[in-house]
PDB file of C-alpha atoms in Angstrom:
ATOM      1  CA  MET A   1     -10.437  23.087  -7.790  1.00  0.00           C
ATOM      2  CA  THR A   2      -8.850  21.041 -10.518  1.00  0.00           C
ATOM      3  CA  GLY A   3     -11.269  19.863 -13.209  1.00  0.00           C
ATOM      4  CA  ARG A   4     -11.307  16.527 -15.005  1.00  0.00           C
ATOM      5  CA  LEU A   5      -9.108  16.306 -18.062  1.00  0.00           C
ATOM      6  CA  THR A   6     -10.724  16.971 -21.407  1.00  0.00           C
ATOM      7  CA  ASP A   7     -10.458  14.248 -24.067  1.00  0.00           C
ATOM      8  CA  GLU A   8      -7.633  16.147 -25.739  1.00  0.00           C
ATOM      9  CA  GLU A   9      -5.732  16.649 -22.463  1.00  0.00           C
ATOM     10  CA  ARG A  10      -6.261  12.985 -21.653  1.00  0.00           C
ATOM     11  CA  ARG A  11      -4.779  11.837 -24.969  1.00  0.00           C
ATOM     12  CA  GLU A  12      -1.754  14.060 -24.468  1.00  0.00           C
ATOM     13  CA  ALA A  13      -1.317  12.893 -20.874  1.00  0.00           C
ATOM     14  CA  MET A  14      -1.511   9.196 -21.712  1.00  0.00           C
ATOM     15  CA  ALA A  15       0.896   9.641 -24.624  1.00  0.00           C
ATOM     16  CA  SER A  16       3.398  11.198 -22.219  1.00  0.00           C
ATOM     17  CA  LEU A  17       2.970   8.422 -19.626  1.00  0.00           C
ATOM     18  CA  PRO A  18       3.624   5.208 -21.585  1.00  0.00           C
ATOM     19  CA  GLY A  19       3.879   2.985 -18.490  1.00  0.00           C
ATOM     20  CA  TRP A  20       0.444   3.948 -17.205  1.00  0.00           C
ATOM     21  CA  ILE A  21      -2.844   2.470 -18.326  1.00  0.00           C
ATOM     22  CA  ALA A  22      -6.454   3.453 -17.828  1.00  0.00           C
ATOM     23  CA  VAL A  23      -8.378   1.576 -15.133  1.00  0.00           C
ATOM     24  CA  GLU A  24     -11.396  -0.263 -16.517  1.00  0.00           C
ATOM     25  CA  GLY A  25     -14.734   1.079 -15.299  1.00  0.00           C
ATOM     26  CA  ARG A  26     -13.222   4.046 -13.501  1.00  0.00           C
ATOM     27  CA  ASP A  27     -11.698   7.387 -14.483  1.00  0.00           C
ATOM     28  CA  ALA A  28      -8.252   6.586 -13.095  1.00  0.00           C
ATOM     29  CA  ILE A  29      -4.792   5.443 -14.235  1.00  0.00           C
ATOM     30  CA  THR A  30      -2.642   2.675 -12.838  1.00  0.00           C
ATOM     31  CA  ARG A  31       0.944   1.461 -12.977  1.00  0.00           C
ATOM     32  CA  ARG A  32       2.849  -1.402 -11.416  1.00  0.00           C
ATOM     33  CA  PHE A  33       6.391  -0.632 -10.289  1.00  0.00           C
ATOM     34  CA  ALA A  34       8.831  -3.485  -9.604  1.00  0.00           C
ATOM     35  CA  PHE A  35      12.007  -3.015  -7.584  1.00  0.00           C
ATOM     36  CA  ARG A  36      14.847  -5.270  -6.430  1.00  0.00           C
ATOM     37  CA  ASP A  37      13.592  -5.761  -2.887  1.00  0.00           C
ATOM     38  CA  PHE A  38      11.469  -4.236  -0.138  1.00  0.00           C
ATOM     39  CA  SER A  39      14.143  -1.715   0.788  1.00  0.00           C
ATOM     40  CA  GLU A  40      14.165  -0.288  -2.714  1.00  0.00           C
ATOM     41  CA  ALA A  41      10.358  -0.349  -2.993  1.00  0.00           C
ATOM     42  CA  TRP A  42      10.052   1.376   0.371  1.00  0.00           C
ATOM     43  CA  GLY A  43      12.612   4.007  -0.637  1.00  0.00           C
ATOM     44  CA  PHE A  44      10.483   4.786  -3.686  1.00  0.00           C
ATOM     45  CA  MET A  45       7.290   4.971  -1.633  1.00  0.00           C
ATOM     46  CA  SER A  46       8.937   7.230   0.952  1.00  0.00           C
ATOM     47  CA  ARG A  47      10.066   9.697  -1.670  1.00  0.00           C
ATOM     48  CA  VAL A  48       6.640   9.644  -3.320  1.00  0.00           C
ATOM     49  CA  ALA A  49       4.955  10.152   0.076  1.00  0.00           C
ATOM     50  CA  LEU A  50       6.816  13.449   0.519  1.00  0.00           C
ATOM     51  CA  VAL A  51       5.780  14.645  -2.941  1.00  0.00           C
ATOM     52  CA  ALA A  52       2.170  13.523  -2.402  1.00  0.00           C
ATOM     53  CA  GLU A  53       1.913  15.267   0.954  1.00  0.00           C
ATOM     54  CA  ALA A  54       3.410  18.470  -0.475  1.00  0.00           C
ATOM     55  CA  MET A  55       0.880  18.332  -3.353  1.00  0.00           C
ATOM     56  CA  ASP A  56      -1.910  17.406  -0.947  1.00  0.00           C
ATOM     57  CA  HIS A  57      -2.728  14.736  -3.495  1.00  0.00           C
ATOM     58  CA  HIS A  58      -2.330  11.148  -2.405  1.00  0.00           C
ATOM     59  CA  PRO A  59      -2.108   7.878  -4.310  1.00  0.00           C
ATOM     60  CA  GLU A  60      -4.006   4.661  -3.768  1.00  0.00           C
ATOM     61  CA  TRP A  61      -1.246   2.108  -3.588  1.00  0.00           C
ATOM     62  CA  PHE A  62      -0.675  -1.509  -2.756  1.00  0.00           C
ATOM     63  CA  ASN A  63       2.724  -2.861  -1.764  1.00  0.00           C
ATOM     64  CA  VAL A  64       3.906  -6.385  -1.273  1.00  0.00           C
ATOM     65  CA  TYR A  65       7.654  -6.898  -0.905  1.00  0.00           C
ATOM     66  CA  LYS A  66       9.271  -5.435  -4.024  1.00  0.00           C
ATOM     67  CA  THR A  67       6.229  -4.396  -6.019  1.00  0.00           C
ATOM     68  CA  VAL A  68       4.095  -1.278  -5.752  1.00  0.00           C
ATOM     69  CA  GLU A  69       0.787  -0.994  -7.609  1.00  0.00           C
ATOM     70  CA  VAL A  70      -0.465   2.560  -7.868  1.00  0.00           C
ATOM     71  CA  THR A  71      -3.856   3.955  -8.872  1.00  0.00           C
ATOM     72  CA  LEU A  72      -4.313   7.678  -9.378  1.00  0.00           C
ATOM     73  CA  SER A  73      -7.579   9.609  -9.553  1.00  0.00           C
ATOM     74  CA  THR A  74      -8.801  12.847  -8.012  1.00  0.00           C
ATOM     75  CA  HIS A  75     -11.516  12.269  -5.445  1.00  0.00           C
ATOM     76  CA  ASP A  76     -12.802  15.858  -5.434  1.00  0.00           C
ATOM     77  CA  ALA A  77     -13.188  15.836  -9.214  1.00  0.00           C
ATOM     78  CA  ASP A  78     -14.416  12.231  -9.374  1.00  0.00           C
ATOM     79  CA  GLY A  79     -11.890  11.461 -12.080  1.00  0.00           C
ATOM     80  CA  LEU A  80      -8.553  12.098 -13.704  1.00  0.00           C
ATOM     81  CA  THR A  81      -7.069  15.593 -13.399  1.00  0.00           C
ATOM     82  CA  ALA A  82      -3.788  17.388 -14.021  1.00  0.00           C
ATOM     83  CA  LYS A  83      -2.810  16.554 -10.430  1.00  0.00           C
ATOM     84  CA  ASP A  84      -2.807  12.848 -11.269  1.00  0.00           C
ATOM     85  CA  VAL A  85      -0.649  13.469 -14.315  1.00  0.00           C
ATOM     86  CA  ARG A  86       1.825  15.479 -12.217  1.00  0.00           C
ATOM     87  CA  LEU A  87       1.988  12.796  -9.533  1.00  0.00           C
ATOM     88  CA  ALA A  88       2.390  10.031 -12.149  1.00  0.00           C
ATOM     89  CA  ARG A  89       5.294  11.936 -13.727  1.00  0.00           C
ATOM     90  CA  ALA A  90       6.913  12.439 -10.325  1.00  0.00           C
ATOM     91  CA  MET A  91       6.597   8.705  -9.594  1.00  0.00           C
ATOM     92  CA  ASP A  92       8.194   7.759 -12.914  1.00  0.00           C
ATOM     93  CA  GLN A  93      11.010  10.202 -12.253  1.00  0.00           C
ATOM     94  CA  ILE A  94      11.609   8.895  -8.719  1.00  0.00           C
ATOM     95  CA  ALA A  95      11.569   5.319 -10.006  1.00  0.00           C
ATOM     96  CA  GLY A  96      14.207   6.350 -12.539  1.00  0.00           C
ATOM     97  CA  ILE A  97      12.006   5.623 -15.543  1.00  0.00           C
TER      98      ILE A  97
ATOM     99  CA  MET B   1      11.596 -22.327   8.433  1.00  0.00           C
ATOM    100  CA  THR B   2       8.457 -21.316  10.267  1.00  0.00           C
ATOM    101  CA  GLY B   3       5.579 -23.785   9.942  1.00  0.00           C
ATOM    102  CA  ARG B   4       1.881 -23.016   9.609  1.00  0.00           C
ATOM    103  CA  LEU B   5       0.018 -22.579  12.870  1.00  0.00           C
ATOM    104  CA  THR B   6      -1.796 -25.593  14.275  1.00  0.00           C
ATOM    105  CA  ASP B   7      -5.524 -25.244  14.957  1.00  0.00           C
ATOM    106  CA  GLU B   8      -4.819 -24.721  18.639  1.00  0.00           C
ATOM    107  CA  GLU B   9      -2.133 -22.077  17.972  1.00  0.00           C
ATOM    108  CA  ARG B  10      -4.495 -20.395  15.533  1.00  0.00           C
ATOM    109  CA  ARG B  11      -7.297 -20.152  18.082  1.00  0.00           C
ATOM    110  CA  GLU B  12      -4.932 -18.671  20.651  1.00  0.00           C
ATOM    111  CA  ALA B  13      -3.491 -16.232  18.135  1.00  0.00           C
ATOM    112  CA  MET B  14      -6.885 -14.982  16.944  1.00  0.00           C
ATOM    113  CA  ALA B  15      -8.119 -14.624  20.525  1.00  0.00           C
ATOM    114  CA  SER B  16      -5.111 -12.404  21.244  1.00  0.00           C
ATOM    115  CA  LEU B  17      -5.641 -10.273  18.104  1.00  0.00           C
ATOM    116  CA  PRO B  18      -9.263  -9.111  18.354  1.00  0.00           C
ATOM    117  CA  GLY B  19      -8.974  -6.507  15.598  1.00  0.00           C
ATOM    118  CA  TRP B  20      -7.809  -9.032  13.015  1.00  0.00           C
ATOM    119  CA  ILE B  21     -10.036 -11.343  11.002  1.00  0.00           C
ATOM    120  CA  ALA B  22      -9.370 -14.355   8.809  1.00  0.00           C
ATOM    121  CA  VAL B  23      -9.320 -13.749   5.059  1.00  0.00           C
ATOM    122  CA  GLU B  24     -11.943 -15.781   3.231  1.00  0.00           C
ATOM    123  CA  GLY B  25     -10.530 -18.423   0.923  1.00  0.00           C
ATOM    124  CA  ARG B  26      -6.955 -17.914   2.020  1.00  0.00           C
ATOM    125  CA  ASP B  27      -4.841 -18.760   5.068  1.00  0.00           C
ATOM    126  CA  ALA B  28      -4.187 -15.150   6.034  1.00  0.00           C
ATOM    127  CA  ILE B  29      -5.382 -12.453   8.430  1.00  0.00           C
ATOM    128  CA  THR B  30      -6.381  -8.891   7.713  1.00  0.00           C
ATOM    129  CA  ARG B  31      -7.011  -5.632   9.540  1.00  0.00           C
ATOM    130  CA  ARG B  32      -7.985  -2.130   8.486  1.00  0.00           C
ATOM    131  CA  PHE B  33      -6.288   0.709  10.356  1.00  0.00           C
ATOM    132  CA  ALA B  34      -7.753   4.217  10.219  1.00  0.00           C
ATOM    133  CA  PHE B  35      -5.770   7.321  11.151  1.00  0.00           C
ATOM    134  CA  ARG B  36      -6.438  11.058  11.226  1.00  0.00           C
ATOM    135  CA  ASP B  37      -4.718  11.876   7.959  1.00  0.00           C
ATOM    136  CA  PHE B  38      -2.046  10.721   5.515  1.00  0.00           C
ATOM    137  CA  SER B  39       0.769  11.987   7.715  1.00  0.00           C
ATOM    138  CA  GLU B  40      -0.349   9.795  10.595  1.00  0.00           C
ATOM    139  CA  ALA B  41      -0.997   6.783   8.330  1.00  0.00           C
ATOM    140  CA  TRP B  42       2.420   7.211   6.748  1.00  0.00           C
ATOM    141  CA  GLY B  43       4.089   7.485  10.153  1.00  0.00           C
ATOM    142  CA  PHE B  44       2.503   4.156  11.093  1.00  0.00           C
ATOM    143  CA  MET B  45       3.603   2.527   7.841  1.00  0.00           C
ATOM    144  CA  SER B  46       7.143   3.852   8.210  1.00  0.00           C
ATOM    145  CA  ARG B  47       7.497   2.387  11.683  1.00  0.00           C
ATOM    146  CA  VAL B  48       6.024  -0.926  10.538  1.00  0.00           C
ATOM    147  CA  ALA B  49       8.383  -0.977   7.522  1.00  0.00           C
ATOM    148  CA  LEU B  50      11.393  -0.922   9.855  1.00  0.00           C
ATOM    149  CA  VAL B  51      10.002  -3.786  11.926  1.00  0.00           C
ATOM    150  CA  ALA B  52       9.080  -5.783   8.812  1.00  0.00           C
ATOM    151  CA  GLU B  53      12.514  -5.342   7.255  1.00  0.00           C
ATOM    152  CA  ALA B  54      14.227  -6.339  10.525  1.00  0.00           C
ATOM    153  CA  MET B  55      12.017  -9.469  10.699  1.00  0.00           C
ATOM    154  CA  ASP B  56      12.519 -10.120   6.977  1.00  0.00           C
ATOM    155  CA  HIS B  57       8.773 -10.591   6.924  1.00  0.00           C
ATOM    156  CA  HIS B  58       6.741  -8.104   4.917  1.00  0.00           C
ATOM    157  CA  PRO B  59       3.065  -7.222   4.863  1.00  0.00           C
ATOM    158  CA  GLU B  60       0.735  -6.917   1.912  1.00  0.00           C
ATOM    159  CA  TRP B  61      -0.791  -3.516   2.431  1.00  0.00           C
ATOM    160  CA  PHE B  62      -2.974  -1.004   0.678  1.00  0.00           C
ATOM    161  CA  ASN B  63      -3.000   2.661   1.606  1.00  0.00           C
ATOM    162  CA  VAL B  64      -5.256   5.458   0.513  1.00  0.00           C
ATOM    163  CA  TYR B  65      -4.990   8.721   2.414  1.00  0.00           C
ATOM    164  CA  LYS B  66      -5.662   7.915   6.072  1.00  0.00           C
ATOM    165  CA  THR B  67      -6.469   4.225   5.879  1.00  0.00           C
ATOM    166  CA  VAL B  68      -4.152   1.230   5.709  1.00  0.00           C
ATOM    167  CA  GLU B  69      -5.496  -2.255   4.927  1.00  0.00           C
ATOM    168  CA  VAL B  70      -3.067  -5.002   5.850  1.00  0.00           C
ATOM    169  CA  THR B  71      -3.019  -8.692   4.955  1.00  0.00           C
ATOM    170  CA  LEU B  72      -0.538 -11.025   6.611  1.00  0.00           C
ATOM    171  CA  SER B  73       0.453 -14.503   5.495  1.00  0.00           C
ATOM    172  CA  THR B  74       3.780 -16.295   5.141  1.00  0.00           C
ATOM    173  CA  HIS B  75       4.649 -16.979   1.530  1.00  0.00           C
ATOM    174  CA  ASP B  76       7.257 -19.665   2.267  1.00  0.00           C
ATOM    175  CA  ALA B  77       4.798 -21.604   4.429  1.00  0.00           C
ATOM    176  CA  ASP B  78       1.802 -20.905   2.179  1.00  0.00           C
ATOM    177  CA  GLY B  79      -0.218 -19.795   5.183  1.00  0.00           C
ATOM    178  CA  LEU B  80      -0.377 -18.253   8.607  1.00  0.00           C
ATOM    179  CA  THR B  81       2.658 -18.636  10.883  1.00  0.00           C
ATOM    180  CA  ALA B  82       4.008 -17.250  14.140  1.00  0.00           C
ATOM    181  CA  LYS B  83       5.764 -14.543  12.098  1.00  0.00           C
ATOM    182  CA  ASP B  84       2.384 -13.144  11.028  1.00  0.00           C
ATOM    183  CA  VAL B  85       1.181 -13.123  14.614  1.00  0.00           C
ATOM    184  CA  ARG B  86       4.317 -11.258  15.719  1.00  0.00           C
ATOM    185  CA  LEU B  87       3.986  -8.693  12.940  1.00  0.00           C
ATOM    186  CA  ALA B  88       0.252  -8.222  13.651  1.00  0.00           C
ATOM    187  CA  ARG B  89       1.045  -7.588  17.333  1.00  0.00           C
ATOM    188  CA  ALA B  90       3.770  -5.107  16.403  1.00  0.00           C
ATOM    189  CA  MET B  91       1.340  -3.258  14.119  1.00  0.00           C
ATOM    190  CA  ASP B  92      -1.315  -3.036  16.837  1.00  0.00           C
ATOM    191  CA  GLN B  93       1.297  -1.737  19.259  1.00  0.00           C
ATOM    192  CA  ILE B  94       2.603   0.876  16.810  1.00  0.00           C
ATOM    193  CA  ALA B  95      -0.961   1.980  16.042  1.00  0.00           C
ATOM    194  CA  GLY B  96      -1.467   2.413  19.780  1.00  0.00           C
ATOM    195  CA  ILE B  97      -4.175  -0.229  19.988  1.00  0.00           C
TER     196      ILE B  97
END
């Protein structure tokens, strides 16, 4: 099982993920991705879905047309873990950020 | 352009879509779909994405693991139209309901 990030790990993680912010009132991080249209947003989500399934770690995400709002947290650990950081990095990479 | 449903059309539409409910404070309908796992939820979303793109009418949807919460409304008409009813029916059909 993956444990929650320590304060030090959390600082390092957030420093390396400048587009992500902490969710208020919850040990989770969030980012809003904006694309050109639904096709591009869906392409992003499809690529992320494959990564998420392979990691067995899935995002909470909301899509409407060209925007995708993602929240990451680890249910089993009841908070932010290294898995969330890995998935956030993969999302940034897929989005070309 | 597709106009908002009349009261009569709305009653007929809702009667034909028993799993869908009106969103409070907004002219929109919503339904929560539950699947066995992420793979099945994603399969549903992928099939719906093709239909939505072909219709040029896209859902607002939230996914976490095996659940998909959908809200349908027509932005251009600022409310519920026949397009939403068609997309809701397509979603029910794809979900095997």
